[in-house]
Amino acid sequence: MLSRLQELRKEEETLLRVKAALHDQLNRLKVEELALQSMINAREGNTAVPSTAVTEEHQNMDNEAAINQTKLQLQMHIREEEEEEEEESDS
């Protein structure tokens, strides 16, 4: 049962890593979309999105990605501590 629990934890860690990677990719694509929309609007003569808005959006996404990465690291650290405690209690 303990080995099954460990397998599930490893699988969860893998899924969390995949989730974080996908989230990062989504954020990059959103920034790219904003940049492309800005270029299209500028070519059409429409009011272009100010570059500061694009930069600010990018910074917000970077901050969110950093927060998600920190959460993942904390969760992994907590799990490692729990595993160590379980191993000590099993001994």
Coordinates of C-alpha atoms in Angstrom, one line a residue:
M1 CA 0.0 0.0 0.0
L2 CA 2.9 2.4 0.8
S3 CA 4.4 1.7 -2.6
R4 CA 1.1 2.5 -4.3
L5 CA 0.9 5.7 -2.4
Q6 CA 4.4 6.6 -3.5
E7 CA 3.5 5.8 -7.1
L8 CA 0.5 8.1 -6.9
R9 CA 2.6 10.9 -5.4
K10 CA 5.2 10.6 -8.2
E11 CA 2.4 10.6 -10.7
E12 CA 0.9 13.6 -9.1
E13 CA 4.2 15.4 -9.2
T14 CA 4.6 14.6 -12.9
L15 CA 1.1 15.9 -13.6
L16 CA 1.8 19.1 -11.7
R17 CA 5.0 19.6 -13.7
V18 CA 3.1 19.1 -16.9
K19 CA 0.4 21.5 -15.7
A20 CA 3.0 24.1 -14.9
A21 CA 4.7 23.6 -18.3
L22 CA 1.4 23.9 -20.1
H23 CA 0.4 27.0 -18.2
D24 CA 3.7 28.6 -19.0
Q25 CA 3.2 27.8 -22.7
L26 CA -0.3 29.2 -22.6
N27 CA 1.0 32.4 -21.0
R28 CA 3.7 32.7 -23.7
L29 CA 1.0 32.2 -26.4
K30 CA -1.2 34.9 -24.8
V31 CA 1.6 37.4 -24.9
E32 CA 2.4 36.5 -28.5
E33 CA -1.3 36.9 -29.4
L34 CA -1.3 40.4 -27.8
A35 CA 1.8 41.4 -29.7
L36 CA 0.3 40.1 -33.0
Q37 CA -3.0 41.9 -32.3
S38 CA -1.1 45.1 -31.7
M39 CA 0.8 44.7 -34.9
I40 CA -2.4 44.1 -36.9
N41 CA -4.1 47.1 -35.3
A42 CA -1.1 49.2 -36.1
R43 CA -1.1 48.2 -39.8
E44 CA -4.8 48.8 -40.1
G45 CA -4.4 52.2 -38.5
N46 CA -6.6 51.3 -35.5
T47 CA -5.6 52.5 -32.1
A48 CA -2.8 50.2 -31.2
V49 CA -2.5 48.6 -27.8
P50 CA 0.2 50.6 -26.0
S51 CA 3.4 48.6 -25.6
T52 CA 3.3 49.2 -21.9
A53 CA 0.0 47.2 -21.7
V54 CA 1.7 44.3 -23.5
T55 CA 4.7 44.5 -21.3
E56 CA 2.6 44.7 -18.2
E57 CA 0.5 41.7 -19.3
H58 CA 3.8 39.8 -19.9
Q59 CA 5.1 40.6 -16.4
N60 CA 1.8 39.5 -14.8
M61 CA 2.0 36.2 -16.6
D62 CA 5.7 35.8 -15.6
N63 CA 4.7 36.5 -12.0
E64 CA 1.9 33.9 -12.2
A65 CA 4.3 31.4 -13.7
A66 CA 6.8 32.0 -10.9
I67 CA 4.1 31.7 -8.3
N68 CA 2.9 28.4 -9.8
Q69 CA 6.5 27.1 -9.9
T70 CA 7.0 28.1 -6.2
K71 CA 3.8 26.3 -5.3
L72 CA 5.0 23.2 -7.0
Q73 CA 8.3 23.3 -5.2
L74 CA 6.7 23.8 -1.9
Q75 CA 4.3 20.9 -2.5
M76 CA 7.2 18.6 -3.4
H77 CA 9.1 19.7 -0.3
I78 CA 6.1 19.0 1.9
R79 CA 5.6 15.6 0.4
E80 CA 9.3 14.7 0.9
E81 CA 9.0 15.7 4.5
E82 CA 5.8 13.6 4.9
E83 CA 7.5 10.6 3.3
E84 CA 10.5 11.0 5.7
E85 CA 8.1 11.1 8.7
E86 CA 6.2 8.0 7.4
E87 CA 9.5 6.1 7.0
E88 CA 10.6 7.1 10.5
S89 CA 7.2 6.0 12.0
D90 CA 7.4 2.7 10.1
S91 CA 10.8 1.9 11.5

